[in-house]
Amino acid sequence: MEIFPPSYEHATARDTWAIVARYIPSSDLCAACLVSRKWHELFVPFLWGAPALHFRGDSADVYDALTRFRKILRYSRYWVRELTHTLHLPPAPSEIYYGPERIWLLEVLEYLPKLQSLIVSRLSFFDHDSLLTLDAKSGQSRLDAELRLRTYDLRLLLADREPNTTSVALRRGLLHFPKLVYLDLSYTTSAKDHGVLSALSQLFHLQVLKLRGIGLRDPDADVLARAIGIRVRLLDLRNNLLSDSAIRALMHNCFPPSNHSNDYTFRRMEECQFEWRPPTVPLGSILTSDSMKDEHLDGHFLKQLTMPLDGRSTLEDIPHVGITHLYVADNNISVDGLLGIVGLGMLFVLDCGTIGAARLMKESVSLPASRNKDVSQAEMIPGAERLVTILCQPAGKTLTYLRIHHAMVTSSTQVLKRVGPWSASAPEEEIARDCLIQDLIARRPTIPATDNQSSEGGHLPFLHPSNLSHLKTLILTDLPSSVPSSSPILSSLKRFITACADESLLASLRAQSDYSLPPGRHRAKAEKQHAKSLFALERLILEIRPVSKPSNSSSWSPSGYHNPNSTKSSTGDADSENLWTAAMNDF
């Protein structure tokens, strides 16, 4: 880690080879390393930084490439092996029955002392045996093995979709990586064991945790919440079996107390930035407070952790402030479960998808027209008016990304009173800017009170873009692929999109009217930034519900056979489930 800034000569140096080396083919890099000692020191980091990127062949040759790489490691110089920071092994097909020796993982970690990122997603030989080899030698007692536990400086581990791992191997393997910052065990069903979840309490620097589609239930979520505490910033729990009880467990354990927001440690992120610099580049990549609020936080961490951590900061400097990015879509969570966690005012990103209450509206589409007409909107989406109101309150102003069911926008029956339109084709000098601003402000609706009387007629509060001016990305899910022309969904979407355009224009006009902004050539840039602070929405994404294909004649299968949450074998163990899953389409 650097203590002082780089020298002026180093910061202003323009080494052409260091810039173009990443675009040179592997064979040419190998030849260039043999030219001179200077070229060897210049080009060898690009060969050994992420050596798996230079493996030849397709995914079927992963075993051969890894075997050759292990042989090279045994006689490579130590300072060369220190250059490796990322090892990304491509997915190996399950048809490879004779994989490498079980000590392959131990050899990789021992021979690469500064390995910080290991990507082994869908790798069939990242299994029970390879993880258990990380423990102490078999001749030692269990007490000696625990006292002499060997740890490694791994910061990132992507091990999603690993069917050959077991809960015992994962629990014991995680203890060897206490410095993990990014952990992805999505669709690795053995990770839902309470022993594995409890082992997460030993990862003191964990910031990103993804446990998507592993069958977590409410008791499992309670163990998880107590294990991670307020250390994790990004938590991905999509495609599980969680309910409102799991959300309450997260609220009680994974968010700081209300008085903690005034603490210096909590506010330190607003005042600091973290920088890492690759040895071949004079200036590095910076992780700022805006990056911590961004919807691509996992991408920022992935980018930082797949380069050498050589800079003015360490990952231990990043404070722990609790969950700020929460992904809980495709669970059994209702609107009531989201009210409390949104009301905390700590979330920057929330992905709730088609929440449980909104599924009632989805199911009502299949009802007969006469019966569907009698069902009021308030009955189809209970509690939606409270969620709309809390999103408009200061507690919801921290959100910059929201993915939610389209009913939050399309289920309102409130009709806006239109103000006289203005002519966009008229010259700007003929339109008074102040009058136009007042015209756009007058188009905003007033939010009715959310008492019992306000929803007696099924009228929900209107989710207007002016109340979501802090959002940068809004995703409306589960929109039907086709609706009749008289459907209120079309008019609601048109009204909402038109309102977004009005708010964007209003923000631009207000920025032009702000005389506190600097004049001159920097005026346009300042106006653009100020307009974004007034209305930040950049992306409005409409997710269309997949069209159900007509059922054709097919072979008979038991009920729930194709449901990923149901067991296909009589025993229910992992090996039998994998065998039956692989044979689903044999006949």
Coordinates of C-alpha atoms in Angstrom, one line a residue:
M1 CA 0.0 0.0 0.0
E2 CA 1.3 3.4 -0.9
I3 CA 1.8 6.0 1.8
F4 CA 2.7 9.0 -0.3
P5 CA 1.3 10.2 -3.7
P6 CA 3.3 9.2 -6.8
S7 CA 6.1 11.5 -8.0
Y8 CA 5.5 14.0 -10.7
E9 CA 7.5 12.0 -13.2
H10 CA 5.6 8.9 -12.5
A11 CA 2.2 10.6 -12.6
T12 CA 3.0 12.3 -15.9
A13 CA 4.8 9.4 -17.6
R14 CA 3.2 8.1 -20.8
D15 CA 4.5 4.6 -21.3
T16 CA 3.0 3.5 -24.6
W17 CA 3.7 -0.2 -24.1
A18 CA 1.8 -0.2 -20.8
I19 CA -1.2 1.1 -22.5
V20 CA -1.3 -1.2 -25.5
A21 CA -0.1 -4.4 -23.7
R22 CA -3.6 -5.5 -22.8
Y23 CA -4.5 -5.6 -26.4
I24 CA -1.6 -7.8 -27.5
P25 CA -2.3 -11.5 -28.1
S26 CA -0.9 -13.9 -25.5
S27 CA 1.6 -15.5 -27.9
D28 CA 3.1 -12.1 -28.7
L29 CA 3.3 -11.2 -25.1
C30 CA 5.2 -14.4 -24.3
A31 CA 7.7 -13.6 -27.1
A32 CA 8.0 -9.9 -26.0
C33 CA 8.9 -11.1 -22.4
L34 CA 12.0 -12.8 -23.8
V35 CA 13.4 -9.7 -25.5
S36 CA 15.0 -8.0 -22.5
R37 CA 14.8 -7.7 -18.8
K38 CA 13.0 -4.4 -19.1
W39 CA 10.3 -5.8 -21.4
H40 CA 10.0 -8.8 -19.2
E41 CA 9.2 -6.6 -16.2
L42 CA 6.8 -4.6 -18.3
F43 CA 4.8 -7.4 -20.0
V44 CA 4.9 -10.3 -17.4
P45 CA 2.2 -8.6 -15.2
F46 CA -0.3 -8.8 -18.1
L47 CA 0.4 -12.6 -18.5
W48 CA 0.3 -13.5 -14.8
G49 CA -2.2 -11.0 -13.5
A50 CA -5.2 -13.1 -14.7
P51 CA -3.5 -16.2 -16.2
A52 CA -6.8 -18.0 -16.9
L53 CA -7.7 -15.4 -19.5
H54 CA -4.9 -16.8 -21.6
F55 CA -6.1 -20.5 -21.4
R56 CA -6.6 -21.8 -24.9
G57 CA -9.6 -23.8 -26.1
D58 CA -13.2 -23.9 -25.0
S59 CA -14.8 -24.9 -21.7
A60 CA -14.3 -28.6 -22.4
D61 CA -10.5 -28.0 -22.1
V62 CA -10.6 -26.5 -18.7
Y63 CA -9.2 -29.6 -17.1
D64 CA -6.2 -29.8 -19.4
A65 CA -5.5 -26.1 -19.1
L66 CA -5.6 -26.2 -15.3
T67 CA -3.3 -29.3 -15.2
R68 CA -0.7 -27.5 -17.4
F69 CA -1.0 -24.4 -15.2
R70 CA -0.4 -26.4 -12.0
K71 CA 2.7 -27.9 -13.5
I72 CA 4.0 -24.4 -14.4
L73 CA 3.4 -23.1 -10.9
R74 CA 5.8 -25.7 -9.4
Y75 CA 8.9 -24.2 -11.0
S76 CA 7.9 -20.6 -11.5
R77 CA 9.7 -17.9 -9.6
Y78 CA 8.1 -16.6 -6.4
W79 CA 8.0 -12.9 -7.5
V80 CA 6.3 -13.9 -10.8
R81 CA 3.7 -15.9 -8.9
E82 CA 3.1 -12.9 -6.7
L83 CA 1.7 -11.0 -9.7
T84 CA -1.4 -13.2 -10.0
H85 CA -4.4 -11.5 -8.5
T86 CA -7.3 -13.1 -10.3
L87 CA -8.0 -16.7 -11.3
H88 CA -11.2 -17.1 -13.4
L89 CA -11.8 -20.7 -14.4
P90 CA -14.5 -21.0 -17.1
P91 CA -17.4 -23.4 -16.4
A92 CA -16.5 -27.0 -16.9
P93 CA -19.2 -29.3 -18.3
S94 CA -20.6 -32.0 -16.0
E95 CA -19.6 -34.7 -18.5
I96 CA -16.0 -34.4 -17.1
Y97 CA -16.1 -37.3 -14.7
Y98 CA -12.3 -37.5 -14.1
G99 CA -11.4 -34.0 -13.0
P100 CA -8.1 -32.8 -11.5
E101 CA -6.7 -34.1 -8.3
R102 CA -8.5 -33.1 -5.1
I103 CA -5.5 -30.9 -4.0
W104 CA -5.8 -28.6 -7.0
L105 CA -7.5 -25.9 -4.9
L106 CA -4.8 -26.1 -2.2
E107 CA -2.0 -25.9 -4.7
V108 CA -3.5 -22.8 -6.4
L109 CA -3.9 -21.0 -3.1
E110 CA -0.4 -22.0 -1.8
Y111 CA 1.5 -21.2 -5.0
L112 CA -0.3 -17.9 -5.6
P113 CA 0.3 -16.0 -2.4
K114 CA -1.4 -12.8 -3.5
L115 CA -4.4 -14.3 -5.1
Q116 CA -7.4 -12.1 -4.2
S117 CA -10.2 -13.1 -6.6
L118 CA -11.2 -16.7 -7.4
I119 CA -14.1 -17.2 -9.9
V120 CA -15.2 -20.8 -10.1
S121 CA -18.9 -20.6 -11.1
R122 CA -20.4 -23.8 -12.5
L123 CA -17.1 -25.6 -12.0
S124 CA -17.9 -29.3 -11.4
F125 CA -14.6 -30.1 -9.6
F126 CA -15.0 -27.2 -7.1
D127 CA -16.5 -29.9 -4.8
H128 CA -16.5 -31.4 -1.4
D129 CA -13.1 -33.0 -1.6
S130 CA -11.3 -29.9 -3.0
L131 CA -12.6 -27.8 -0.1
L132 CA -11.7 -30.3 2.6
T133 CA -8.1 -30.4 1.5
L134 CA -7.7 -26.9 2.8
D135 CA -7.8 -28.2 6.3
A136 CA -4.8 -29.3 8.3
K137 CA -3.0 -32.6 7.5
S138 CA -4.7 -35.8 8.4
G139 CA -2.1 -36.7 11.0
Q140 CA -3.1 -33.9 13.3
S141 CA -5.8 -33.9 15.9
R142 CA -8.9 -31.8 15.6
L143 CA -7.7 -29.4 18.3
D144 CA -4.3 -28.9 16.5
A145 CA -6.1 -28.4 13.2
E146 CA -8.2 -25.7 14.6
L147 CA -5.3 -24.0 16.3
R148 CA -3.2 -24.2 13.1
L149 CA -5.9 -23.1 10.7
R150 CA -4.3 -21.8 7.5
T151 CA -5.9 -18.6 6.2
Y152 CA -5.6 -17.0 2.7
D153 CA -6.0 -13.4 1.6
L154 CA -8.8 -14.1 -0.8
R155 CA -11.2 -11.1 -1.2
L156 CA -13.6 -12.3 -3.8
L157 CA -15.2 -15.7 -4.3
L158 CA -17.8 -16.4 -7.0
A159 CA -19.0 -20.0 -6.4
D160 CA -22.6 -19.9 -7.7
R161 CA -24.3 -23.0 -9.1
E162 CA -22.0 -25.5 -7.5
P163 CA -23.9 -28.8 -7.2
N164 CA -21.0 -30.9 -5.9
T165 CA -20.3 -28.9 -2.8
T166 CA -21.6 -29.9 0.6
S167 CA -22.6 -27.9 3.7
V168 CA -19.7 -29.3 5.7
A169 CA -17.2 -28.5 3.1
L170 CA -18.5 -25.0 2.6
R171 CA -18.6 -24.3 6.3
R172 CA -15.0 -25.4 6.8
G173 CA -13.8 -23.8 3.6
L174 CA -15.1 -20.3 4.4
L175 CA -13.1 -20.3 7.6
H176 CA -10.0 -20.2 5.5
F177 CA -11.0 -17.0 3.8
P178 CA -11.6 -14.5 6.7
K179 CA -10.8 -11.4 4.5
L180 CA -13.6 -12.1 2.0
V181 CA -15.3 -8.9 0.8
Y182 CA -17.5 -10.3 -2.0
L183 CA -19.1 -13.7 -1.7
D184 CA -21.6 -15.2 -4.2
L185 CA -23.1 -18.6 -3.4
S186 CA -26.3 -18.2 -5.5
Y187 CA -28.0 -21.4 -6.6
T188 CA -25.6 -23.5 -4.4
T189 CA -28.2 -25.2 -2.3
S190 CA -25.8 -26.5 0.3
A191 CA -25.2 -22.9 1.4
K192 CA -28.6 -22.8 3.1
D193 CA -27.4 -25.0 6.0
H194 CA -27.3 -23.2 9.3
G195 CA -23.6 -24.1 9.8
V196 CA -22.7 -22.3 6.6
L197 CA -24.8 -19.3 7.5
S198 CA -23.3 -19.1 10.9
A199 CA -19.8 -19.3 9.4
L200 CA -20.5 -16.0 7.7
S201 CA -20.0 -14.3 11.1
Q202 CA -16.3 -14.9 10.8
L203 CA -16.1 -12.8 7.6
F204 CA -15.4 -9.5 9.3
H205 CA -14.9 -7.5 6.0
L206 CA -17.8 -8.9 4.0
Q207 CA -19.6 -6.2 2.0
V208 CA -21.4 -8.0 -0.8
L209 CA -23.3 -11.3 -0.2
K210 CA -25.5 -13.1 -2.8
L211 CA -27.6 -16.1 -1.8
R212 CA -30.0 -16.2 -4.6
G213 CA -32.2 -19.2 -5.3
I214 CA -30.9 -21.6 -2.5
G215 CA -34.3 -22.2 -0.9
L216 CA -33.9 -20.0 2.2
R217 CA -36.9 -19.9 4.6
D218 CA -37.7 -17.6 7.5
P219 CA -35.7 -19.6 10.2
D220 CA -32.7 -19.6 7.8
A221 CA -33.0 -15.8 7.3
D222 CA -33.0 -15.3 11.1
V223 CA -29.7 -17.2 11.4
L224 CA -28.3 -15.2 8.4
A225 CA -29.3 -11.9 9.9
R226 CA -27.6 -12.6 13.2
A227 CA -24.5 -13.8 11.5
I228 CA -23.8 -10.9 9.1
G229 CA -25.0 -8.0 11.4
I230 CA -24.4 -4.6 9.9
R231 CA -21.3 -5.6 7.9
V232 CA -23.0 -6.4 4.6
R233 CA -24.0 -3.5 2.3
L234 CA -25.4 -5.5 -0.6
L235 CA -27.6 -8.5 0.2
D236 CA -29.2 -10.5 -2.7
L237 CA -32.0 -12.9 -1.5
R238 CA -34.0 -13.2 -4.7
N239 CA -35.7 -16.5 -5.7
N240 CA -36.1 -17.8 -2.2
L241 CA -39.0 -18.8 0.1
L242 CA -39.0 -15.8 2.5
S243 CA -41.9 -13.9 4.0
D244 CA -42.4 -10.8 6.1
S245 CA -40.8 -12.6 9.1
A246 CA -37.5 -12.6 7.3
I247 CA -37.8 -8.9 6.6
R248 CA -38.3 -8.2 10.3
A249 CA -35.3 -10.3 11.2
L250 CA -33.2 -8.1 8.8
M251 CA -34.6 -4.9 10.3
H252 CA -33.6 -6.0 13.8
N253 CA -30.1 -7.2 13.0
C254 CA -28.8 -5.7 9.8
F255 CA -29.5 -2.0 10.2
P256 CA -27.8 0.4 12.7
P257 CA -29.7 2.0 15.5
S258 CA -31.5 5.2 14.8
N259 CA -29.0 7.3 16.7
H260 CA -26.1 5.7 14.8
S261 CA -26.7 7.9 11.7
N262 CA -25.2 10.8 13.6
D263 CA -22.1 9.0 14.6
Y264 CA -18.8 9.9 12.9
T265 CA -18.2 6.3 11.7
F266 CA -21.5 6.3 9.9
R267 CA -20.8 9.6 8.2
R268 CA -17.2 8.8 7.3
M269 CA -18.2 7.4 3.9
E270 CA -19.4 10.9 2.8
E271 CA -16.0 12.4 3.5
C272 CA -13.6 9.7 2.2
Q273 CA -12.8 8.0 -1.0
F274 CA -10.8 4.8 -1.7
E275 CA -8.3 4.4 -4.4
W276 CA -6.4 1.4 -5.9
R277 CA -3.7 1.7 -8.5
P278 CA -2.5 -1.1 -10.8
P279 CA 1.3 -1.2 -10.9
T280 CA 1.3 -0.6 -14.7
V281 CA -0.9 2.5 -14.6
P282 CA 0.1 5.8 -12.9
L283 CA -3.4 6.7 -11.9
G284 CA -5.9 4.1 -10.5
S285 CA -9.6 3.6 -10.0
I286 CA -11.4 5.5 -7.2
L287 CA -14.4 4.2 -5.2
T288 CA -16.3 7.2 -4.0
S289 CA -19.4 7.7 -1.8
D290 CA -21.4 8.1 -5.0
S291 CA -20.2 4.6 -6.0
M292 CA -21.5 3.2 -2.7
K293 CA -25.0 4.6 -3.5
D294 CA -25.0 3.4 -7.1
E295 CA -27.2 0.5 -8.3
H296 CA -24.1 -1.2 -9.7
L297 CA -22.3 -1.5 -6.4
D298 CA -21.5 -5.1 -6.9
G299 CA -19.9 -4.2 -10.3
H300 CA -17.8 -1.6 -8.7
F301 CA -16.5 -4.1 -6.1
L302 CA -15.9 -6.7 -8.8
K303 CA -13.9 -4.2 -10.8
Q304 CA -11.8 -3.2 -7.8
L305 CA -11.1 -6.7 -6.6
T306 CA -10.0 -8.0 -10.0
M307 CA -7.1 -5.6 -10.1
P308 CA -4.1 -5.4 -7.8
L309 CA -4.9 -3.7 -4.5
D310 CA -2.0 -1.3 -4.5
G311 CA -3.0 2.1 -3.6
R312 CA -3.7 4.6 -0.8
S313 CA -6.6 2.7 0.8
T314 CA -7.4 -0.7 2.2
L315 CA -10.7 -2.5 2.1
E316 CA -10.7 -2.5 5.9
D317 CA -11.1 1.3 5.8
I318 CA -14.6 1.0 4.4
P319 CA -17.1 1.4 7.3
H320 CA -19.9 -0.9 8.0
V321 CA -23.3 0.9 7.9
G322 CA -25.7 -1.9 7.4
I323 CA -27.7 -3.0 4.3
T324 CA -28.1 -0.3 1.7
H325 CA -28.8 -2.5 -1.4
L326 CA -31.5 -5.1 -0.9
Y327 CA -32.8 -7.5 -3.5
V328 CA -35.8 -9.6 -2.3
A329 CA -37.8 -10.1 -5.5
D330 CA -39.5 -13.5 -6.2
N331 CA -40.3 -14.2 -2.5
N332 CA -43.5 -14.3 -0.5
I333 CA -43.1 -10.7 0.9
S334 CA -46.2 -8.5 1.1
V335 CA -46.5 -4.7 1.1
D336 CA -46.7 -4.7 4.9
G337 CA -43.3 -6.3 5.0
L338 CA -41.8 -3.6 2.9
L339 CA -43.3 -0.7 4.8
G340 CA -41.0 -1.0 7.8
I341 CA -37.7 -1.5 5.9
V342 CA -38.4 1.4 3.5
G343 CA -39.4 3.6 6.4
L344 CA -35.9 3.2 8.0
G345 CA -34.6 5.5 5.3
M346 CA -31.3 3.5 4.9
L347 CA -31.8 1.9 1.5
F348 CA -30.3 3.2 -1.8
V349 CA -31.4 0.2 -3.9
L350 CA -34.6 -1.9 -3.4
D351 CA -35.7 -4.7 -5.7
C352 CA -39.0 -6.1 -4.5
G353 CA -40.4 -7.2 -7.9
T354 CA -43.8 -8.7 -7.9
I355 CA -44.6 -8.4 -4.2
G356 CA -47.0 -10.8 -2.5
A357 CA -49.9 -8.4 -2.4
A358 CA -49.5 -7.5 -6.1
R359 CA -49.8 -11.2 -7.0
L360 CA -53.4 -11.0 -6.1
M361 CA -53.9 -8.5 -8.9
K362 CA -52.0 -10.8 -11.3
E363 CA -54.3 -13.7 -10.4
S364 CA -57.4 -11.5 -10.8
V365 CA -56.6 -11.2 -14.5
S366 CA -57.7 -14.8 -15.0
L367 CA -61.0 -14.1 -13.4
P368 CA -64.2 -13.7 -15.5
A369 CA -64.8 -10.2 -16.7
S370 CA -68.1 -9.8 -14.7
R371 CA -66.4 -11.0 -11.5
N372 CA -63.2 -9.0 -12.1
K373 CA -65.2 -5.8 -12.5
D374 CA -66.6 -6.2 -9.0
V375 CA -63.2 -6.6 -7.4
S376 CA -62.0 -3.1 -6.3
Q377 CA -58.5 -2.1 -6.7
A378 CA -58.0 -1.6 -3.0
E379 CA -58.9 -5.2 -2.5
M380 CA -56.5 -6.4 -5.2
I381 CA -53.5 -4.5 -3.8
P382 CA -54.0 -4.1 0.0
G383 CA -51.7 -1.7 1.6
A384 CA -50.5 -0.1 -1.7
E385 CA -51.6 3.3 -0.6
R386 CA -49.4 3.2 2.4
L387 CA -46.4 2.1 0.3
V388 CA -47.0 5.0 -2.1
T389 CA -47.2 7.4 0.8
I390 CA -44.0 6.2 2.5
L391 CA -42.1 6.4 -0.9
C392 CA -43.1 10.1 -1.0
Q393 CA -42.0 10.8 2.5
P394 CA -38.4 11.8 3.5
A395 CA -37.7 8.1 4.5
G396 CA -38.0 7.1 0.9
K397 CA -35.9 9.9 -0.5
T398 CA -32.7 8.0 -0.2
L399 CA -33.7 5.5 -2.9
T400 CA -31.9 5.8 -6.2
Y401 CA -33.1 2.5 -7.7
L402 CA -36.5 0.9 -7.3
R403 CA -37.9 -2.2 -9.0
I404 CA -41.5 -2.8 -8.1
H405 CA -44.8 -4.1 -9.5
H406 CA -46.5 -1.8 -12.0
A407 CA -49.6 -1.6 -9.9
M408 CA -47.9 1.1 -7.8
V409 CA -48.2 3.3 -10.9
T410 CA -51.1 1.9 -12.9
S411 CA -53.7 1.1 -10.2
S412 CA -54.5 4.7 -9.4
T413 CA -57.9 5.9 -10.7
Q414 CA -57.3 9.5 -9.9
V415 CA -57.9 11.8 -12.9
L416 CA -55.6 14.8 -13.2
K417 CA -57.1 18.1 -14.0
R418 CA -55.2 19.3 -17.0
V419 CA -54.0 22.8 -17.3
G420 CA -54.0 24.6 -20.6
P421 CA -51.3 23.2 -22.9
W422 CA -48.4 25.2 -24.0
S423 CA -47.2 25.3 -27.6
A424 CA -43.8 23.6 -28.0
S425 CA -43.5 25.0 -31.5
A426 CA -43.7 28.6 -30.4
P427 CA -40.4 30.5 -30.2
E428 CA -38.7 30.5 -26.8
E429 CA -38.8 34.3 -26.6
E430 CA -42.6 34.3 -26.7
I431 CA -42.9 31.9 -23.8
A432 CA -42.3 33.4 -20.4
R433 CA -40.1 31.0 -18.5
D434 CA -41.8 31.7 -15.2
C435 CA -45.2 31.1 -16.6
L436 CA -44.1 27.8 -18.0
I437 CA -42.6 26.8 -14.7
Q438 CA -45.8 27.6 -12.9
D439 CA -47.8 25.7 -15.6
L440 CA -45.7 22.6 -15.1
I441 CA -46.0 22.9 -11.3
A442 CA -49.8 23.2 -11.5
R443 CA -49.9 19.8 -13.3
R444 CA -48.7 18.0 -10.2
P445 CA -51.5 16.4 -8.2
T446 CA -52.0 16.6 -4.5
I447 CA -51.5 13.5 -2.5
P448 CA -54.7 12.6 -0.5
A449 CA -54.6 11.6 3.1
T450 CA -54.1 7.9 3.6
D451 CA -56.8 7.2 6.1
N452 CA -59.6 4.7 5.8
Q453 CA -61.9 7.2 4.1
S454 CA -59.4 7.8 1.3
S455 CA -59.5 4.3 0.0
E456 CA -63.2 3.5 0.4
G457 CA -63.8 3.9 -3.2
G458 CA -60.7 2.0 -4.3
H459 CA -58.8 5.2 -5.2
L460 CA -55.1 4.9 -4.4
P461 CA -52.7 7.8 -4.0
F462 CA -51.1 8.9 -7.2
L463 CA -47.4 8.0 -7.5
H464 CA -46.2 11.1 -9.3
P465 CA -42.6 11.5 -10.6
S466 CA -42.2 14.7 -8.6
N467 CA -42.4 12.6 -5.5
L468 CA -39.7 10.3 -6.8
S469 CA -37.3 13.0 -8.0
H470 CA -34.4 11.2 -6.2
L471 CA -34.7 8.0 -8.3
K472 CA -32.3 7.3 -11.1
T473 CA -33.8 4.0 -12.2
L474 CA -37.4 2.9 -12.0
I475 CA -38.4 -0.5 -13.1
L476 CA -42.1 -1.6 -13.4
T477 CA -42.5 -5.3 -13.5
D478 CA -45.1 -7.8 -14.6
L479 CA -46.8 -5.6 -17.2
P480 CA -49.2 -7.7 -19.4
S481 CA -48.1 -8.3 -22.9
S482 CA -51.4 -7.3 -24.4
V483 CA -54.4 -5.4 -22.9
P484 CA -57.6 -4.0 -24.5
S485 CA -57.6 -0.4 -25.7
S486 CA -59.9 0.6 -22.8
S487 CA -57.6 -0.8 -20.2
P488 CA -56.6 1.8 -17.5
I489 CA -53.1 0.5 -17.6
L490 CA -52.5 2.2 -20.9
S491 CA -53.8 5.6 -19.8
S492 CA -51.9 5.3 -16.5
L493 CA -48.6 4.6 -18.2
K494 CA -49.1 7.4 -20.7
R495 CA -50.0 9.8 -17.9
F496 CA -46.9 8.7 -15.9
I497 CA -44.5 9.0 -18.8
T498 CA -45.9 12.4 -19.7
A499 CA -45.4 13.5 -16.1
C500 CA -41.8 12.3 -16.3
A501 CA -41.2 14.4 -19.3
D502 CA -42.9 17.4 -17.6
E503 CA -40.6 17.0 -14.5
S504 CA -37.5 16.7 -16.7
L505 CA -38.4 19.9 -18.5
L506 CA -39.3 21.7 -15.2
A507 CA -35.9 20.7 -13.7
S508 CA -34.1 22.1 -16.8
L509 CA -36.0 25.4 -16.6
R510 CA -35.4 25.8 -12.9
A511 CA -31.7 25.2 -13.5
Q512 CA -31.6 27.9 -16.2
S513 CA -33.3 30.3 -13.8
D514 CA -30.8 29.7 -11.0
Y515 CA -28.5 32.7 -11.0
S516 CA -26.3 31.2 -8.3
L517 CA -24.7 28.9 -10.9
P518 CA -21.3 30.0 -12.3
P519 CA -21.4 31.9 -15.6
G520 CA -19.2 31.3 -18.6
R521 CA -18.4 28.1 -20.4
H522 CA -19.0 26.0 -17.2
R523 CA -22.6 27.2 -17.0
A524 CA -24.0 24.5 -19.2
K525 CA -22.3 21.7 -17.2
A526 CA -23.5 23.3 -13.9
E527 CA -27.1 23.6 -15.2
K528 CA -27.0 19.9 -16.2
Q529 CA -25.8 18.8 -12.8
H530 CA -28.3 21.0 -11.0
A531 CA -31.1 19.7 -13.1
K532 CA -30.1 16.1 -12.2
S533 CA -30.3 17.1 -8.5
L534 CA -33.8 18.4 -9.0
F535 CA -35.0 15.4 -11.1
A536 CA -32.6 12.5 -11.3
L537 CA -34.7 9.9 -13.3
E538 CA -32.6 8.6 -16.1
R539 CA -34.1 5.2 -16.9
L540 CA -37.7 4.0 -16.9
I541 CA -37.8 0.3 -17.7
L542 CA -41.1 -1.7 -18.4
E543 CA -40.8 -5.4 -17.9
I544 CA -43.3 -7.3 -19.9
R545 CA -44.8 -10.5 -18.4
P546 CA -43.8 -13.6 -20.5
V547 CA -46.5 -14.9 -22.8
S548 CA -47.6 -18.4 -21.7
K549 CA -47.2 -20.9 -24.5
P550 CA -50.1 -23.1 -25.3
S551 CA -49.8 -26.5 -23.8
N552 CA -48.9 -29.2 -26.3
S553 CA -49.0 -32.9 -25.9
S554 CA -45.9 -34.1 -24.1
S555 CA -44.8 -37.0 -22.0
W556 CA -46.4 -37.4 -18.6
S557 CA -44.5 -36.0 -15.6
P558 CA -45.6 -36.0 -11.9
S559 CA -47.1 -32.9 -10.4
G560 CA -44.4 -30.3 -9.5
Y561 CA -41.8 -32.2 -11.5
H562 CA -40.5 -29.0 -13.2
N563 CA -40.8 -26.8 -10.0
P564 CA -37.3 -26.0 -8.8
N565 CA -38.6 -25.8 -5.2
S566 CA -40.0 -29.3 -5.1
T567 CA -38.0 -32.5 -4.8
K568 CA -38.0 -34.9 -7.7
S569 CA -36.5 -38.0 -6.0
S570 CA -37.9 -40.0 -3.1
T571 CA -34.9 -39.3 -0.8
G572 CA -34.4 -35.6 -1.5
D573 CA -30.6 -35.7 -1.2
A574 CA -28.5 -33.6 -3.5
D575 CA -27.0 -36.4 -5.6
S576 CA -30.4 -37.9 -6.4
E577 CA -31.8 -34.5 -7.2
N578 CA -29.0 -33.8 -9.6
L579 CA -29.5 -37.2 -11.2
W580 CA -33.2 -36.7 -11.8
T581 CA -32.7 -33.1 -12.9
A582 CA -30.2 -34.2 -15.6
A583 CA -32.7 -36.9 -16.8
M584 CA -35.7 -34.6 -17.0
N585 CA -35.8 -34.5 -20.8
D586 CA -34.4 -37.9 -21.7
F587 CA -37.7 -39.2 -23.0

